PDB file of C-alpha atoms in Angstrom:
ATOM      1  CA  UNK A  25     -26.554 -34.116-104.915  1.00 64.00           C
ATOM      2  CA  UNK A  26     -22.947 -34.454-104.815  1.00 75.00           C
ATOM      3  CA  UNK A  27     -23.012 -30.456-103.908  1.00 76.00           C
ATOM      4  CA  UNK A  28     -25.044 -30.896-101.087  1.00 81.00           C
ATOM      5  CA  UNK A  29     -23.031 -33.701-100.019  1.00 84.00           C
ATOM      6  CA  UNK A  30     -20.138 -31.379-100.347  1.00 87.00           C
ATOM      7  CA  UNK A  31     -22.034 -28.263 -98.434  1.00 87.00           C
ATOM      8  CA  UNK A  32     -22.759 -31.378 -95.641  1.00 86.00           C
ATOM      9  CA  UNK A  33     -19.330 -32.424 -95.208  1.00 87.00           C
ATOM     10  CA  UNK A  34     -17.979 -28.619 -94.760  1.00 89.00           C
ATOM     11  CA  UNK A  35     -20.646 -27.867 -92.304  1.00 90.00           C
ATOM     12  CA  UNK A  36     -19.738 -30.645 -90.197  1.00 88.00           C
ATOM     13  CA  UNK A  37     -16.214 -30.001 -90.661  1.00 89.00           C
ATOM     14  CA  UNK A  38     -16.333 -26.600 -89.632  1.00 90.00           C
ATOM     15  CA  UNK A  39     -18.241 -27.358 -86.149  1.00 88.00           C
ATOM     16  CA  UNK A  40     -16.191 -30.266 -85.434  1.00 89.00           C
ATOM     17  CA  UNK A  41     -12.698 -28.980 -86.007  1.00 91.00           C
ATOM     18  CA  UNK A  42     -12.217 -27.019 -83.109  1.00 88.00           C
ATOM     19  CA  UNK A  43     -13.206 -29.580 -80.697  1.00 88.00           C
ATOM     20  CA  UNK A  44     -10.899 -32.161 -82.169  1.00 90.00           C
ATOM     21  CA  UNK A  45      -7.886 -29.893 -82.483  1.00 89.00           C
ATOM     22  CA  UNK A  46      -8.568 -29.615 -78.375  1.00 87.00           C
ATOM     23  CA  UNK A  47      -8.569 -32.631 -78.072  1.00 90.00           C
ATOM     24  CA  UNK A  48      -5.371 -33.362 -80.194  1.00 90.00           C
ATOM     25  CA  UNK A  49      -3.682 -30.828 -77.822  1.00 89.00           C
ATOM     26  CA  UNK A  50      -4.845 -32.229 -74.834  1.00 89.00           C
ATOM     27  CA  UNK A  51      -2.178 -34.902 -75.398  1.00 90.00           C
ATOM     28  CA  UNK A  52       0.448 -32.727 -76.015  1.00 88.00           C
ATOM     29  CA  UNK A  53       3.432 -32.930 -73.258  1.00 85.00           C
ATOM     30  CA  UNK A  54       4.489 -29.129 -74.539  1.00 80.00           C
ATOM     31  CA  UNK A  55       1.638 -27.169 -72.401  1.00 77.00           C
ATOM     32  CA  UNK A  56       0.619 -25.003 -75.166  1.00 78.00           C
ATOM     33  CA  UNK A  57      -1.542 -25.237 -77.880  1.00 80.00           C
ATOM     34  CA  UNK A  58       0.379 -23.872 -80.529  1.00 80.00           C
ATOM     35  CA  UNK A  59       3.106 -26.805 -80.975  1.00 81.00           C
ATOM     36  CA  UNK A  60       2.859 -30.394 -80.378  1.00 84.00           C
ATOM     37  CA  UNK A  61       5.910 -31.583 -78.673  1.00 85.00           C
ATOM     38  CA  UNK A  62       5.339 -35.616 -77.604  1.00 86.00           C
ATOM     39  CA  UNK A  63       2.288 -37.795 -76.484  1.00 88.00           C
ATOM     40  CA  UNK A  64       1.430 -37.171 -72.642  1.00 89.00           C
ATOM     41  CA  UNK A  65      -1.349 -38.575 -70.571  1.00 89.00           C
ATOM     42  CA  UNK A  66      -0.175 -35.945 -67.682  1.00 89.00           C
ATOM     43  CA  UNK A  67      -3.368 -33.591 -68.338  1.00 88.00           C
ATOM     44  CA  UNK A  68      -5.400 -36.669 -67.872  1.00 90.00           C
ATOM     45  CA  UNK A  69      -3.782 -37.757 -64.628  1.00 90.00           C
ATOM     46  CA  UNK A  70      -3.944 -33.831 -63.377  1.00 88.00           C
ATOM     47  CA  UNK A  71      -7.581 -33.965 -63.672  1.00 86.00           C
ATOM     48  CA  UNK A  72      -8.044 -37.465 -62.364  1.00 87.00           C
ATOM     49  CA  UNK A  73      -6.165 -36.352 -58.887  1.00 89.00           C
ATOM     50  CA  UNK A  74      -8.058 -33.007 -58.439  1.00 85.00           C
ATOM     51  CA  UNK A  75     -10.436 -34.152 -55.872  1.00 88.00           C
ATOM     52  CA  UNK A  76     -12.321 -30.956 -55.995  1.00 86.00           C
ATOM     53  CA  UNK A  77     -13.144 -31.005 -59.663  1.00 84.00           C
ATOM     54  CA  UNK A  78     -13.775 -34.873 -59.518  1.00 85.00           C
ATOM     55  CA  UNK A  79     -16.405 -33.421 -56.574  1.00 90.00           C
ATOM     56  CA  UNK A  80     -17.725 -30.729 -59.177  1.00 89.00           C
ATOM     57  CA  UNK A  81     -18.272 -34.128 -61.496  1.00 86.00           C
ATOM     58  CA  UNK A  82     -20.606 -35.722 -58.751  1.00 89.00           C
ATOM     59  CA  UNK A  83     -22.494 -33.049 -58.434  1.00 91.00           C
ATOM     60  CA  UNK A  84     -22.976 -32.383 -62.319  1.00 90.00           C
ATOM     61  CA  UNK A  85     -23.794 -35.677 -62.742  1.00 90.00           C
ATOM     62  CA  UNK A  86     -26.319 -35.874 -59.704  1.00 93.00           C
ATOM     63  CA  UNK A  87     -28.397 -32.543 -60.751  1.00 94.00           C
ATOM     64  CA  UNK A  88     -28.206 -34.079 -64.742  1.00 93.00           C
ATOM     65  CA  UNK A  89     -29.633 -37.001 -63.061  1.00 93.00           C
ATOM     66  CA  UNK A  90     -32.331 -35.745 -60.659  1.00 95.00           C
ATOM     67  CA  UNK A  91     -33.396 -32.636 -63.021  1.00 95.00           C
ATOM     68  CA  UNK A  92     -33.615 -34.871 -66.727  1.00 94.00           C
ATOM     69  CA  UNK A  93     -35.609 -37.682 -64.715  1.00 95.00           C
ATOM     70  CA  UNK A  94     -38.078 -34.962 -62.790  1.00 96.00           C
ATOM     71  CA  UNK A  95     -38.246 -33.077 -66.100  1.00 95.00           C
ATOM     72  CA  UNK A  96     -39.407 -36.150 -68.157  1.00 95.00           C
ATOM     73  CA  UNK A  97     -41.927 -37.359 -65.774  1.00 95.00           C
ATOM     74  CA  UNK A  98     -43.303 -33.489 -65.673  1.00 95.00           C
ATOM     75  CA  UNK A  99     -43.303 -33.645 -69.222  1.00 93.00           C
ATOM     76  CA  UNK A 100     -44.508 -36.506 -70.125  1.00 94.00           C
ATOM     77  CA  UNK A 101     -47.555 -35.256 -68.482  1.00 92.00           C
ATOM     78  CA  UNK A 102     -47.138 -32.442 -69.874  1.00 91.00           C
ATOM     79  CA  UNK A 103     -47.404 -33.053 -73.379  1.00 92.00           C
ATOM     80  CA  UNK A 104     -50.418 -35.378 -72.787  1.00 91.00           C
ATOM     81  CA  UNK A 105     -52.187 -32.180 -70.833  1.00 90.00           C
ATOM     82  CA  UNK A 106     -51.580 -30.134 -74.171  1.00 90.00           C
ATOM     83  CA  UNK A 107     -52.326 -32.964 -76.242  1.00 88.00           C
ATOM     84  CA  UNK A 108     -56.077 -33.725 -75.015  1.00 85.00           C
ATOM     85  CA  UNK A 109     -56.750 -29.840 -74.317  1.00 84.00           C
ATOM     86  CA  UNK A 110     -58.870 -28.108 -76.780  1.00 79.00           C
ATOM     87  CA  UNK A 111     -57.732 -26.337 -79.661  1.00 78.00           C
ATOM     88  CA  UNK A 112     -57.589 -22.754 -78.828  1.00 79.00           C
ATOM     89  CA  UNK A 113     -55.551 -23.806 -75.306  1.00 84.00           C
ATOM     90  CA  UNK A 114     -53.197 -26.225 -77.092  1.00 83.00           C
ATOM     91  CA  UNK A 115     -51.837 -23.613 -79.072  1.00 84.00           C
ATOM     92  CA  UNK A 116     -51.577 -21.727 -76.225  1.00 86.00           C
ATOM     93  CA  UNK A 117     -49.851 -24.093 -73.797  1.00 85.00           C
ATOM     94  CA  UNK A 118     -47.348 -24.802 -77.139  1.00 85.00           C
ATOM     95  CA  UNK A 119     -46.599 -20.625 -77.720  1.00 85.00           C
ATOM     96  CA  UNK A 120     -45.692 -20.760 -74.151  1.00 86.00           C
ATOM     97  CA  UNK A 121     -43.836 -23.898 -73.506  1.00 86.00           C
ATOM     98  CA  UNK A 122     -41.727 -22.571 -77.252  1.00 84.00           C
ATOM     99  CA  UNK A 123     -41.174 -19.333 -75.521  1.00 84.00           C
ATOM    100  CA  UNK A 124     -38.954 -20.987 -73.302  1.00 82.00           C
ATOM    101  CA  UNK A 125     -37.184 -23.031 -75.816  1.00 84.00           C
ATOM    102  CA  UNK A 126     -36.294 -19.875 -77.821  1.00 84.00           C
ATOM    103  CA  UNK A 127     -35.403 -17.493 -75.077  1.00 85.00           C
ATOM    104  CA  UNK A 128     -31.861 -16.569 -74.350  1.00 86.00           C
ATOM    105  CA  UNK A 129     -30.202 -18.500 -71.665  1.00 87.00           C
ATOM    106  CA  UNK A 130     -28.972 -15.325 -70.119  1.00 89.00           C
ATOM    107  CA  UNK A 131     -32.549 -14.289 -70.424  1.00 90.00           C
ATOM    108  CA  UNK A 132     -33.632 -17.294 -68.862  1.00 90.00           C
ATOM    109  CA  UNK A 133     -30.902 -17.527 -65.678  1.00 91.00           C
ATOM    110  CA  UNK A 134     -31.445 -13.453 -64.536  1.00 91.00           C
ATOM    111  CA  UNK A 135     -34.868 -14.346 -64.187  1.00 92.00           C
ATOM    112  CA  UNK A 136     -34.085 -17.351 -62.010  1.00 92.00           C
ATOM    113  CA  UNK A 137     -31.611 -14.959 -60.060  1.00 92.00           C
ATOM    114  CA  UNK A 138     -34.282 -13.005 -59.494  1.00 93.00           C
ATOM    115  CA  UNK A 139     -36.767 -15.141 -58.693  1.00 92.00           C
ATOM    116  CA  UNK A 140     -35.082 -16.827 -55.941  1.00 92.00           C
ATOM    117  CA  UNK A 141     -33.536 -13.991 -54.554  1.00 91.00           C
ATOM    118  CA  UNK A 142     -37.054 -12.267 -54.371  1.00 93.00           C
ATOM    119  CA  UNK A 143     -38.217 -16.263 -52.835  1.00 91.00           C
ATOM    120  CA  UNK A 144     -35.451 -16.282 -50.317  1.00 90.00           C
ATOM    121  CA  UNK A 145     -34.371 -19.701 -52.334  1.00 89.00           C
ATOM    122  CA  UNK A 146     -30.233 -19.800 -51.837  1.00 90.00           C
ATOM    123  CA  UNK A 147     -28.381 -20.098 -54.223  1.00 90.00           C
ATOM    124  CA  UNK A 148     -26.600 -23.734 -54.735  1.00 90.00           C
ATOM    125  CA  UNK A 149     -27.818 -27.255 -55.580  1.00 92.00           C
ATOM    126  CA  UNK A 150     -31.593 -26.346 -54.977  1.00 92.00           C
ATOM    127  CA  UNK A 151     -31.140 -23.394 -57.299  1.00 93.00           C
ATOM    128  CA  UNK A 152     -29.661 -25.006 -59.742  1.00 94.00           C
ATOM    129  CA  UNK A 153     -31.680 -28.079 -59.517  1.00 94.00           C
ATOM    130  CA  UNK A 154     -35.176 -26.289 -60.121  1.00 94.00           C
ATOM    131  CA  UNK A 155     -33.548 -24.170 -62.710  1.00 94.00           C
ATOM    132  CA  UNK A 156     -31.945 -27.341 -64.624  1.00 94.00           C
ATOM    133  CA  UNK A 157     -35.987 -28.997 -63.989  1.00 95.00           C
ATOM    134  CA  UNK A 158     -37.557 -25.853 -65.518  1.00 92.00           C
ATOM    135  CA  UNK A 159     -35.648 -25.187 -68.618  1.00 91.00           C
ATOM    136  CA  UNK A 160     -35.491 -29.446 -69.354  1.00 93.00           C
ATOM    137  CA  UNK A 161     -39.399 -29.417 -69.224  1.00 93.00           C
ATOM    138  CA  UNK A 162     -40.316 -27.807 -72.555  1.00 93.00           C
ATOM    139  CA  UNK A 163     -37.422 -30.019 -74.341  1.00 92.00           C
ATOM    140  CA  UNK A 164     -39.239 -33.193 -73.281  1.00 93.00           C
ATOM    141  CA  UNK A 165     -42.674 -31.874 -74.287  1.00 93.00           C
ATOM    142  CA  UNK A 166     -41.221 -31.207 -77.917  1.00 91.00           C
ATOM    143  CA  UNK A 167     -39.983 -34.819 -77.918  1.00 91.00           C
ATOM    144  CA  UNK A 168     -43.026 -36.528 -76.449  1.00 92.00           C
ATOM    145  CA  UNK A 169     -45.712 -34.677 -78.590  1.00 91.00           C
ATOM    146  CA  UNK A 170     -45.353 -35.728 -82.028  1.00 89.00           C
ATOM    147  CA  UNK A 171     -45.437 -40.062 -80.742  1.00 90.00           C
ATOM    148  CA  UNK A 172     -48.799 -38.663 -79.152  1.00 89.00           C
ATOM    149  CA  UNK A 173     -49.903 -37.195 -82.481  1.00 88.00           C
ATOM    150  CA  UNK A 174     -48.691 -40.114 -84.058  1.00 87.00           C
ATOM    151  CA  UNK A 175     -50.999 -42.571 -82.089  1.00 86.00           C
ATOM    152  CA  UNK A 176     -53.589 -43.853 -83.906  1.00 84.00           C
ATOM    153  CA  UNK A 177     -57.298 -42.441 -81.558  1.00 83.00           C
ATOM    154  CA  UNK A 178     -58.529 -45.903 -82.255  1.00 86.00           C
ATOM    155  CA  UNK A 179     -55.885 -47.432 -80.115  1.00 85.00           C
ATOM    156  CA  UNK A 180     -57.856 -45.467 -77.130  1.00 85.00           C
ATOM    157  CA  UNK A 181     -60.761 -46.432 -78.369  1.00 83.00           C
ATOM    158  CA  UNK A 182     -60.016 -50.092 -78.600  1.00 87.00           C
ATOM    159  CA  UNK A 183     -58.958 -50.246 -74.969  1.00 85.00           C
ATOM    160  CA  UNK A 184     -62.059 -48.491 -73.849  1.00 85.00           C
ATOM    161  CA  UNK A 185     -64.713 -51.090 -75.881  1.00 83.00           C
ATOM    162  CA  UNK A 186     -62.595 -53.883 -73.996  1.00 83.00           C
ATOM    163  CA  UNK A 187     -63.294 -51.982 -70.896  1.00 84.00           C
ATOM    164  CA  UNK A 188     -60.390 -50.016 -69.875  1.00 82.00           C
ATOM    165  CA  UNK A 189     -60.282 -47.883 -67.471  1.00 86.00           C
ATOM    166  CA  UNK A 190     -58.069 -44.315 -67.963  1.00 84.00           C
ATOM    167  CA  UNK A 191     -55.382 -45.651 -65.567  1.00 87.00           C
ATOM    168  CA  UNK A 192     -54.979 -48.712 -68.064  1.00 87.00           C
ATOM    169  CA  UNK A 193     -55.198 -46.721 -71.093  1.00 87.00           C
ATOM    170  CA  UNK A 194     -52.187 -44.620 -69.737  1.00 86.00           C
ATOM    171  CA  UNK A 195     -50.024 -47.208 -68.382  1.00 86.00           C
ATOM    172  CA  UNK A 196     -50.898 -49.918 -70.802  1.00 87.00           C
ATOM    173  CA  UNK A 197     -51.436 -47.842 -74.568  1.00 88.00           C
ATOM    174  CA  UNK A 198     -50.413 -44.361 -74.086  1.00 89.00           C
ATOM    175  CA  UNK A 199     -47.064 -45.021 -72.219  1.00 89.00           C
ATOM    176  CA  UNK A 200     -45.887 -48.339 -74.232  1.00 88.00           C
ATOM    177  CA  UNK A 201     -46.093 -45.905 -77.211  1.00 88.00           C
ATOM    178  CA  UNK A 202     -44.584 -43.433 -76.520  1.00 89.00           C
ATOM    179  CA  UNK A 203     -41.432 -44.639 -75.040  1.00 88.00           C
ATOM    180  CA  UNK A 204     -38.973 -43.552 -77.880  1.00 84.00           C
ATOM    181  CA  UNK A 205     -40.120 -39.658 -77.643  1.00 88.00           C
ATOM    182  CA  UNK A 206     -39.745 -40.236 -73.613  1.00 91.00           C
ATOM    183  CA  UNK A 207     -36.102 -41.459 -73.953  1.00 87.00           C
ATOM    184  CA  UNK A 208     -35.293 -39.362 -76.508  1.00 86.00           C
ATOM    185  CA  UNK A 209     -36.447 -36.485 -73.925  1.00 91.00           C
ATOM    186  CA  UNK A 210     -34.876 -37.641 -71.291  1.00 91.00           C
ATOM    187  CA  UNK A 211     -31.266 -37.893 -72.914  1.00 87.00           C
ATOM    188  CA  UNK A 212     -31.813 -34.425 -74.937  1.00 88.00           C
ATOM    189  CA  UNK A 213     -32.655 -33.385 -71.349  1.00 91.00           C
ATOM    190  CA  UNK A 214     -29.776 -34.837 -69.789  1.00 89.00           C
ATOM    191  CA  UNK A 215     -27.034 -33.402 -72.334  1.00 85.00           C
ATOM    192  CA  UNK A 216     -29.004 -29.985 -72.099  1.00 88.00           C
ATOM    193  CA  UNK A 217     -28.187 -30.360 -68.231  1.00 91.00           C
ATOM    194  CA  UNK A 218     -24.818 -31.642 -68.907  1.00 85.00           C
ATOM    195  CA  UNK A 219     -23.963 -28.274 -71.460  1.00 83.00           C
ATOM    196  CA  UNK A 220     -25.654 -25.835 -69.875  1.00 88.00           C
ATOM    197  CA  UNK A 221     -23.112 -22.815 -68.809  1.00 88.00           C
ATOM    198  CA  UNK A 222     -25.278 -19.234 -69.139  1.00 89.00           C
ATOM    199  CA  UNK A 223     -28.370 -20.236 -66.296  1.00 91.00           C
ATOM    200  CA  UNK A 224     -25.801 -22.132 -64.264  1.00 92.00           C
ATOM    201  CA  UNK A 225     -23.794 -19.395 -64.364  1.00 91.00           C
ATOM    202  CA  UNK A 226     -26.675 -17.500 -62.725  1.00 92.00           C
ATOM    203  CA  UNK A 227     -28.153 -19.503 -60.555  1.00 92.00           C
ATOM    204  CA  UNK A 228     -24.990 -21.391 -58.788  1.00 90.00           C
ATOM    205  CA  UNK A 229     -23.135 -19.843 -55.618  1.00 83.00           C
ATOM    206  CA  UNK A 230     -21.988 -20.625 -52.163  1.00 81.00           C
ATOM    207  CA  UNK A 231     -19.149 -22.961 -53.181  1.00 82.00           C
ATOM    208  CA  UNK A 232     -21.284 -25.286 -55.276  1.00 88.00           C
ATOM    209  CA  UNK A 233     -20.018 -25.396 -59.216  1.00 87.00           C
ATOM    210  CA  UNK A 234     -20.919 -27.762 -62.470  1.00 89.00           C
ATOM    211  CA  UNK A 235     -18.533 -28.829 -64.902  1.00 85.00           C
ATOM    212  CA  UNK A 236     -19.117 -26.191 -67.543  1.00 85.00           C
ATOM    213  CA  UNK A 237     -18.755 -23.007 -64.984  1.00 88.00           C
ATOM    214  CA  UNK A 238     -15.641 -24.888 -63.971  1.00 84.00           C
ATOM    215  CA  UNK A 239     -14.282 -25.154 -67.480  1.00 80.00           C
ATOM    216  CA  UNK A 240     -15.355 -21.546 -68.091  1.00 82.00           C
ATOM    217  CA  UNK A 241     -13.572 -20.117 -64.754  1.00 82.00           C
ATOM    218  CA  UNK A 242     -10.453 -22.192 -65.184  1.00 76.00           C
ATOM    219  CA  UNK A 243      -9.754 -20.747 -69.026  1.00 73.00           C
ATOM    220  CA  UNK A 244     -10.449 -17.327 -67.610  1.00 76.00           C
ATOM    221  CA  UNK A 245      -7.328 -18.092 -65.365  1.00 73.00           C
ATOM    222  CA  UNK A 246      -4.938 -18.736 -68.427  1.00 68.00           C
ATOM    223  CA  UNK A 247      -3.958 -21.605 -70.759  1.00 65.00           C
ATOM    224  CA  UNK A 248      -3.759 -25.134 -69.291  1.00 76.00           C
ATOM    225  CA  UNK A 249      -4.201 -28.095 -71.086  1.00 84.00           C
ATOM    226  CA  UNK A 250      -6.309 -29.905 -68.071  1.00 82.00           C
ATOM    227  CA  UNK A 251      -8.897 -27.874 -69.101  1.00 80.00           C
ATOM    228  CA  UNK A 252      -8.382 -29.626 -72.607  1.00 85.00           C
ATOM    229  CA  UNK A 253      -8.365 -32.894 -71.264  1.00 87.00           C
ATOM    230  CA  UNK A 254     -11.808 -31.863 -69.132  1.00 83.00           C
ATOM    231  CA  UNK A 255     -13.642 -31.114 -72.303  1.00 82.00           C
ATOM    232  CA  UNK A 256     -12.438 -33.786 -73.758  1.00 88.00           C
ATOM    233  CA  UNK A 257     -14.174 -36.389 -71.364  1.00 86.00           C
ATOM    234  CA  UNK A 258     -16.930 -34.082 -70.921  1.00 81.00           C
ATOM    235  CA  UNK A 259     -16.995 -34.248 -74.749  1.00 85.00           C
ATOM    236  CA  UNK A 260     -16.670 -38.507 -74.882  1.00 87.00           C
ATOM    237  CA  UNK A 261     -19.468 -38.607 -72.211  1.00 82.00           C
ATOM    238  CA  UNK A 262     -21.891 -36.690 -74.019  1.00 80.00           C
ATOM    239  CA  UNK A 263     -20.736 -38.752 -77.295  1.00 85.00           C
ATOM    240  CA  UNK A 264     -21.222 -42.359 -75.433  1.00 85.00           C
ATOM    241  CA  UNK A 265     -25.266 -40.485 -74.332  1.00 78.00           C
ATOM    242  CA  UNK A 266     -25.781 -40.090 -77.937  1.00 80.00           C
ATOM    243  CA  UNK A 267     -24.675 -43.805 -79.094  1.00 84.00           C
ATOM    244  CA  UNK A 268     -26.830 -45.103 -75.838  1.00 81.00           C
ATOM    245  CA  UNK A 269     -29.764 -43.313 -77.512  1.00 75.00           C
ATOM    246  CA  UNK A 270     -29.207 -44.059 -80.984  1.00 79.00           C
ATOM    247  CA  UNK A 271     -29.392 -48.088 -80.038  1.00 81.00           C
ATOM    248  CA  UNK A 272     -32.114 -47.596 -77.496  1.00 75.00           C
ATOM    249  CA  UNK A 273     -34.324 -45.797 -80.522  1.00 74.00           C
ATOM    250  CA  UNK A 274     -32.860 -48.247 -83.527  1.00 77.00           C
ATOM    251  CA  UNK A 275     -34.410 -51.534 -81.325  1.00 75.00           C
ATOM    252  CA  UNK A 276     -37.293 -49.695 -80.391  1.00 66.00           C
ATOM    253  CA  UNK A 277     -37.794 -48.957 -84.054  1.00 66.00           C
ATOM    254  CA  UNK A 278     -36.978 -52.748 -85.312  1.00 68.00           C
ATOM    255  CA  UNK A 279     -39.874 -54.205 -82.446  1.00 63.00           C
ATOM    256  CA  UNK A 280     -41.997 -51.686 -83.742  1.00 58.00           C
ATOM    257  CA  UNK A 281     -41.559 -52.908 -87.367  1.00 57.00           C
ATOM    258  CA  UNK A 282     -41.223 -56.863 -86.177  1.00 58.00           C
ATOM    259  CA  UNK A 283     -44.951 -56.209 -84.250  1.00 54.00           C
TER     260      UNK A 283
END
């Protein structure tokens, strides 16, 4: 026990030392990372007065937005397609909705590249919209199938005896119940979109830009701690998404043991 605890606490360590020593240096007045000189908010108030970048933030936020909500809905009814198909096409429909999961993002964003080019789709915010919507998808099925396989077929049942029809059994027993797995794939969803560099890479062009292929093309261009103090909110945000979901799923689990 106290090994494993030991083997936890080095893990963790080791994946969450690199972002805090950026963020220790994003404060740092010197403009290097290799000595701390004095406390500066300067790289804060650089990023905060680049209108362009705080335009870049918009538009993250707004295909995060659009592309986690169109992906839940899509999967939501997605994972109750694979979920009442028979056997032999469930496993199916789960092989390929995996396949996306475990394929390489650069994998995944030449064959976007590709697939609008061939469409005559330009490359932008439409681009990277559908692209954000089509890798989000399979996420949210993996989060909304196992509260499906966790209902109880009675439930169903129950509704249909006291004359349900299949529009009340989805919006009054099938939805209700499997709210947790829908928020928890609509935030996974939304800090995919949030992350995601390799398909946006891809798939963006004509002047339009997310946060992370900002990030990425600003360190290209040499050290400056703004682009510390950019992952560092970036890095906050995503934190404050987790805490959001974390109380959202630690109520829904206390009603659920109250009822």
């Amino acid at each position: 026990m106290k090994f494993s605890r030991l083997y936890l606490t080095f893990i963790f360590f080791v994946l969450y030392m690199p972002i805090f020593y950026l963020i220790y240096y994003s404060f740092n007045s010197g403009g290097t990372m290799h000595h701390f000189e004095s406390f500066t908010l300067d790289w804060y108030k650089e990023v905060f007065a680049d209108t362009r970048l705080l335009i870049i933030v918009l538009h993250t936020m707004i295909i995060a937005l659009l592309s986690s909500s169109l992906a839940t809905i899509i999967g939501v009814f997605g994972a109750i397609t694979i979920y009442y198909a028979k056997h032999r096409w469930k496993q199916t429909l789960l092989t390929l909705n995996n396949v996306l999961i475990v394929s390489p993002d650069v994998i995944i964003g030449a064959s976007f590249l590709i697939l609008f080019t061939i469409a005559g789709i330009q490359l932008g915010f439409t681009s990277v919209l559908l692209s954000h919507i089509a890798f989000s998808i399979p996420i949210v099925v993996l989060m909304v199938l196992p509260k499906l396989q966790e209902m109880s077929p009675t439930l169903i049942d129950a509704a249909r005896d006291l004359g349900a029809n299949e529009w009340n059994i989805l919006t009054k027993v099938i939805l209700p119940y499997i709210t947790p797995g829908i928020f928890a794939g609509f935030f996974m969803a939304l800090t995919y979109s949030l992350d995601d560099f390799a398909v946006t890479f891809f798939v963006t062009g004509n002047g339009f830009s997310t946060l992370s292929v900002e990030i990425y093309s600003r360190a290209r261009q040499g050290i400056s701690l703004s682009v510390n103090a950019l992952s560092t909110l970036l890095f906050l945000f995503t934190l404050v998404l987790v805490v959001v979901y974390y109380v959202i799923t630690q109520r829904a689990s206390a009603k659920g043991g109250q009822k």
